[in-house]
Short mmCIF file of C-alpha atoms in Angstrom, two decimals:
data_model
loop_
_atom_site.label_atom_id
_atom_site.label_comp_id
_atom_site.label_asym_id
_atom_site.label_seq_id
_atom_site.Cartn_x
_atom_site.Cartn_y
_atom_site.Cartn_z
CA UNK A 1 16.88 18.68 4.40
CA UNK A 2 14.50 16.44 2.50
CA UNK A 3 10.89 17.32 1.76
CA UNK A 4 8.09 16.21 4.08
CA UNK A 5 5.87 14.89 1.32
CA UNK A 6 2.91 14.00 3.57
CA UNK A 7 2.74 17.57 4.77
CA UNK A 8 3.27 19.01 1.31
CA UNK A 9 0.53 16.86 -0.19
CA UNK A 10 -2.04 17.57 2.49
CA UNK A 11 -1.44 21.32 2.35
CA UNK A 12 -1.41 21.44 -1.44
CA UNK A 13 -4.53 19.32 -1.89
CA UNK A 14 -6.38 21.47 0.65
CA UNK A 15 -5.67 24.47 -1.53
CA UNK A 16 -7.29 22.93 -4.63
CA UNK A 17 -10.88 23.88 -5.37
CA UNK A 18 -11.55 20.51 -7.08
CA UNK A 19 -10.83 18.72 -3.80
CA UNK A 20 -12.54 21.28 -1.59
CA UNK A 21 -15.83 20.82 -3.45
CA UNK A 22 -15.67 17.06 -2.83
CA UNK A 23 -14.40 16.75 0.75
CA UNK A 24 -13.89 20.30 2.03
CA UNK A 25 -10.68 20.12 4.06
CA UNK A 26 -10.99 16.54 5.34
CA UNK A 27 -7.49 15.46 4.36
CA UNK A 28 -5.52 13.76 7.12
CA UNK A 29 -2.15 12.22 7.73
CA UNK A 30 -3.49 10.79 11.01
CA UNK A 31 -7.21 10.23 11.32
CA UNK A 32 -8.51 11.98 14.46
CA UNK A 33 -10.01 9.99 17.32
CA UNK A 34 -13.43 11.35 16.38
CA UNK A 35 -13.67 9.69 12.97
CA UNK A 36 -14.76 12.30 10.37
CA UNK A 37 -17.81 11.80 8.16
CA UNK A 38 -17.35 10.35 4.68
CA UNK A 39 -15.95 11.22 2.23
CA UNK A 40 -12.41 11.95 3.35
CA UNK A 41 -8.83 11.18 2.43
CA UNK A 42 -5.84 9.88 4.35
CA UNK A 43 -2.25 10.28 3.21
CA UNK A 44 0.36 7.92 4.68
CA UNK A 45 3.99 7.52 3.79
CA UNK A 46 4.68 3.77 3.69
CA UNK A 47 8.24 3.82 2.42
CA UNK A 48 10.81 5.46 0.26
CA UNK A 49 14.52 6.06 0.04
CA UNK A 50 16.85 8.75 -1.25
CA UNK A 51 17.78 8.28 -4.89
CA UNK A 52 21.43 8.95 -3.97
CA UNK A 53 22.95 9.12 -0.50
CA UNK A 54 25.70 11.55 -1.50
CA UNK A 55 24.62 14.19 -2.18
CA UNK A 56 21.45 13.71 -0.15
CA UNK A 57 19.27 15.69 -2.49
CA UNK A 58 16.75 13.69 -4.53
CA UNK A 59 14.29 11.78 -2.41
CA UNK A 60 11.55 9.28 -3.15
CA UNK A 61 8.53 8.96 -0.88
CA UNK A 62 6.09 6.09 -1.37
CA UNK A 63 2.66 7.32 -0.38
CA UNK A 64 -0.55 5.41 0.17
CA UNK A 65 -3.72 7.40 -0.39
CA UNK A 66 -6.91 6.10 1.21
CA UNK A 67 -10.06 7.53 -0.29
CA UNK A 68 -13.05 6.89 1.91
CA UNK A 69 -16.34 7.59 0.24
CA UNK A 70 -19.94 7.49 1.33
CA UNK A 71 -20.79 5.44 -1.72
CA UNK A 72 -18.06 3.59 -3.55
CA UNK A 73 -18.49 5.86 -6.58
CA UNK A 74 -17.62 8.96 -4.51
CA UNK A 75 -14.39 7.35 -3.35
CA UNK A 76 -13.54 6.51 -6.93
CA UNK A 77 -14.31 10.05 -8.08
CA UNK A 78 -12.12 11.42 -5.31
CA UNK A 79 -9.29 9.10 -6.31
CA UNK A 80 -9.53 10.01 -9.99
CA UNK A 81 -9.62 13.74 -9.21
CA UNK A 82 -6.61 13.52 -6.91
CA UNK A 83 -4.55 11.46 -9.34
CA UNK A 84 -5.44 13.84 -12.15
CA UNK A 85 -4.18 16.79 -10.06
CA UNK A 86 -1.01 14.98 -9.03
CA UNK A 87 -0.24 14.07 -12.63
CA UNK A 88 -0.49 17.71 -13.68
CA UNK A 89 -0.30 20.89 -11.61
CA UNK A 90 1.46 19.24 -8.65
CA UNK A 91 4.74 19.18 -10.55
CA UNK A 92 7.20 22.02 -10.07
CA UNK A 93 8.35 24.39 -7.37
CA UNK A 94 6.43 24.72 -4.09
CA UNK A 95 7.71 27.86 -2.44
CA UNK A 96 9.53 27.31 0.89
CA UNK A 97 8.93 23.56 0.70
CA UNK A 98 10.69 21.99 -2.26
CA UNK A 99 10.38 20.86 -5.84
CA UNK A 100 8.38 17.93 -7.15
CA UNK A 101 10.18 16.36 -10.08
CA UNK A 102 8.02 13.32 -10.73
CA UNK A 103 5.04 11.33 -9.53
CA UNK A 104 4.82 7.66 -10.45
CA UNK A 105 1.54 5.89 -9.79
CA UNK A 106 1.52 2.26 -8.70
CA UNK A 107 -1.14 -0.17 -7.56
CA UNK A 108 -4.76 0.75 -7.05
CA UNK A 109 -7.21 -1.45 -5.19
CA UNK A 110 -10.71 -1.40 -3.79
CA UNK A 111 -10.24 -2.42 -0.15
CA UNK A 112 -13.33 -1.74 2.00
CA UNK A 113 -12.53 -1.05 5.64
CA UNK A 114 -13.75 -4.21 7.39
CA UNK A 115 -13.38 -2.74 10.86
CA UNK A 116 -16.88 -1.32 10.39
CA UNK A 117 -20.13 -3.12 9.82
CA UNK A 118 -21.08 -2.67 7.03
CA UNK A 119 -17.54 -2.15 5.66
CA UNK A 120 -16.76 1.44 4.71
CA UNK A 121 -16.05 1.86 0.99
CA UNK A 122 -12.43 2.73 0.33
CA UNK A 123 -10.22 2.97 -2.71
CA UNK A 124 -6.50 2.80 -1.99
CA UNK A 125 -3.84 4.02 -4.34
CA UNK A 126 -0.07 4.12 -4.09
CA UNK A 127 2.28 6.61 -5.69
CA UNK A 128 5.96 7.46 -5.55
CA UNK A 129 6.69 11.18 -5.25
CA UNK A 130 10.17 12.34 -6.21
CA UNK A 131 11.32 15.61 -4.68
CA UNK A 132 14.30 17.76 -3.87
CA UNK A 133 14.68 20.81 -1.63
CA UNK B 1 13.24 2.84 -29.29
CA UNK B 2 10.72 1.08 -27.10
CA UNK B 3 10.25 -2.62 -27.63
CA UNK B 4 7.08 -4.32 -26.61
CA UNK B 5 7.16 -8.01 -25.81
CA UNK B 6 3.86 -9.84 -25.80
CA UNK B 7 3.95 -12.90 -23.58
CA UNK B 8 1.73 -15.73 -24.66
CA UNK B 9 0.27 -16.95 -21.39
CA UNK B 10 -0.61 -20.48 -22.59
CA UNK B 11 2.91 -20.86 -23.99
CA UNK B 12 4.42 -19.55 -20.73
CA UNK B 13 2.25 -21.93 -18.70
CA UNK B 14 3.33 -24.82 -20.90
CA UNK B 15 6.96 -23.82 -20.53
CA UNK B 16 6.66 -23.63 -16.73
CA UNK B 17 4.79 -26.95 -16.61
CA UNK B 18 7.48 -28.75 -18.56
CA UNK B 19 10.60 -27.04 -17.23
CA UNK B 20 11.60 -27.97 -13.68
CA UNK B 21 14.51 -25.49 -13.80
CA UNK B 22 12.21 -22.56 -14.53
CA UNK B 23 9.86 -23.67 -11.78
CA UNK B 24 12.78 -23.92 -9.39
CA UNK B 25 13.73 -20.31 -10.16
CA UNK B 26 10.15 -19.23 -9.51
CA UNK B 27 10.13 -21.14 -6.25
CA UNK B 28 13.38 -19.51 -5.10
CA UNK B 29 12.01 -16.08 -5.93
CA UNK B 30 8.78 -16.80 -4.08
CA UNK B 31 10.74 -17.98 -1.02
CA UNK B 32 12.89 -14.84 -1.13
CA UNK B 33 9.79 -12.67 -1.35
CA UNK B 34 8.19 -14.51 1.59
CA UNK B 35 11.31 -14.08 3.73
CA UNK B 36 11.55 -10.42 2.82
CA UNK B 37 7.89 -9.84 3.75
CA UNK B 38 8.53 -11.61 7.07
CA UNK B 39 11.42 -9.28 7.77
CA UNK B 40 9.30 -6.22 6.99
CA UNK B 41 6.34 -7.33 9.09
CA UNK B 42 5.98 -5.03 12.08
CA UNK B 43 6.47 -6.45 15.53
CA UNK B 44 5.52 -3.86 18.04
CA UNK B 45 5.44 -3.93 21.78
CA UNK B 46 3.32 -7.08 21.80
CA UNK B 47 5.91 -9.73 21.01
CA UNK B 48 4.48 -11.94 23.72
CA UNK B 49 1.76 -14.44 22.97
CA UNK B 50 -1.81 -14.12 24.04
CA UNK B 51 -4.04 -11.13 24.55
CA UNK B 52 -3.09 -7.74 25.96
CA UNK B 53 -5.34 -6.62 28.80
CA UNK B 54 -6.36 -2.98 28.99
CA UNK B 55 -9.09 -1.77 31.32
CA UNK B 56 -10.12 -5.35 31.94
CA UNK B 57 -10.65 -6.06 28.22
CA UNK B 58 -8.62 -8.47 26.12
CA UNK B 59 -7.15 -7.14 22.89
CA UNK B 60 -5.36 -9.20 20.25
CA UNK B 61 -2.65 -7.43 18.30
CA UNK B 62 -1.84 -7.96 14.62
CA UNK B 63 1.78 -7.32 15.51
CA UNK B 64 2.41 -10.68 17.16
CA UNK B 65 5.24 -12.86 15.96
CA UNK B 66 2.80 -15.65 15.07
CA UNK B 67 1.18 -13.42 12.44
CA UNK B 68 4.60 -13.04 10.90
CA UNK B 69 5.05 -16.81 10.84
CA UNK B 70 1.87 -17.19 8.77
CA UNK B 71 3.58 -15.99 5.57
CA UNK B 72 4.01 -18.85 3.16
CA UNK B 73 4.95 -19.49 -0.44
CA UNK B 74 3.23 -22.37 -2.15
CA UNK B 75 2.71 -23.73 -5.59
CA UNK B 76 -0.44 -22.65 -7.35
CA UNK B 77 -0.99 -24.22 -10.79
CA UNK B 78 2.15 -23.32 -12.74
CA UNK B 79 3.05 -20.41 -10.46
CA UNK B 80 3.86 -19.73 -6.82
CA UNK B 81 1.78 -17.78 -4.38
CA UNK B 82 3.13 -15.75 -1.47
CA UNK B 83 0.40 -15.21 1.06
CA UNK B 84 -0.37 -14.67 4.69
CA UNK B 85 -3.15 -16.86 6.06
CA UNK B 86 -4.10 -14.58 8.94
CA UNK B 87 -7.73 -13.55 8.27
CA UNK B 88 -7.09 -9.93 9.28
CA UNK B 89 -3.87 -9.59 7.33
CA UNK B 90 -5.41 -7.01 4.92
CA UNK B 91 -5.55 -4.62 7.89
CA UNK B 92 -1.78 -4.94 8.32
CA UNK B 93 -1.18 -4.52 4.59
CA UNK B 94 -3.68 -1.77 3.74
CA UNK B 95 -4.47 -0.33 7.15
CA UNK B 96 -7.86 0.83 8.34
CA UNK B 97 -9.20 4.06 9.74
CA UNK B 98 -7.60 3.36 13.12
CA UNK B 99 -4.56 1.36 11.94
CA UNK B 100 -1.80 2.66 9.76
CA UNK B 101 -0.82 0.60 6.70
CA UNK B 102 2.44 -1.32 7.23
CA UNK B 103 2.47 -2.84 3.73
CA UNK B 104 5.11 -5.55 4.31
CA UNK B 105 4.17 -7.47 1.17
CA UNK B 106 4.19 -4.41 -1.08
CA UNK B 107 7.49 -3.24 0.39
CA UNK B 108 8.99 -6.67 -0.32
CA UNK B 109 7.67 -6.62 -3.89
CA UNK B 110 9.00 -3.10 -4.44
CA UNK B 111 12.40 -4.01 -2.99
CA UNK B 112 12.58 -6.94 -5.42
CA UNK B 113 11.91 -4.57 -8.34
CA UNK B 114 8.71 -6.43 -9.13
CA UNK B 115 5.28 -4.95 -9.70
CA UNK B 116 2.42 -5.53 -7.28
CA UNK B 117 -0.92 -6.19 -8.95
CA UNK B 118 -3.86 -6.42 -6.55
CA UNK B 119 -6.47 -9.07 -7.41
CA UNK B 120 -4.70 -10.55 -10.44
CA UNK B 121 -7.07 -12.37 -12.70
CA UNK B 122 -10.07 -10.27 -11.85
CA UNK B 123 -9.13 -7.76 -14.50
CA UNK B 124 -9.16 -4.77 -12.19
CA UNK B 125 -5.76 -3.63 -13.37
#
């Protein structure tokens, strides 16, 4: 059984006081129909593949984080705080879920959500999370 | 021991401008990336052309085949650009609050073992 990284990330980030002070528990894998107030975070798995097929043990999940902020600076602060946490205390054993062996950060971009007028400020960041059960 | 290679951009540009073989390799890679992005582009239930009518309203989907056909690779100065000319393509790539990100271009770049740099030239990364 491989690790559900979306679920692990959302649960773990909700337990961190640094995140709670910024966005309370507004961390979603699917944004609810009633769109929450800014700032909030969405975690989506956009890809990934097992490192080896046999044994099916190490897994890579490519995750896109969307940080929606009231002002742009809040979104940036949220992104920096999250990445700082993922680069440090996120590593290691998560009881009953799995073990995080590595997090590799990739592209980061400021992509305002144009579906709203005015566009909602959003920083997007991608990271690969390596896990095993 | 780590080795750092500094690439002189003017020298690289000059090399690409004067070497048709190198440009041909770049072109082939750009075409491969374009085809890969096309393959990874989502085509949902709305393969048919034209709007989808729901509750008397017309909706246009980003998951039409014609959006997929708008990927192109073209020469830009000494390099090649892979792009999609659909104005709302960023929604397919990055998602929005009500649309999940499908990221076909980034998946293609990752599968090619390349590195995706958003907004190159603007110095953001």
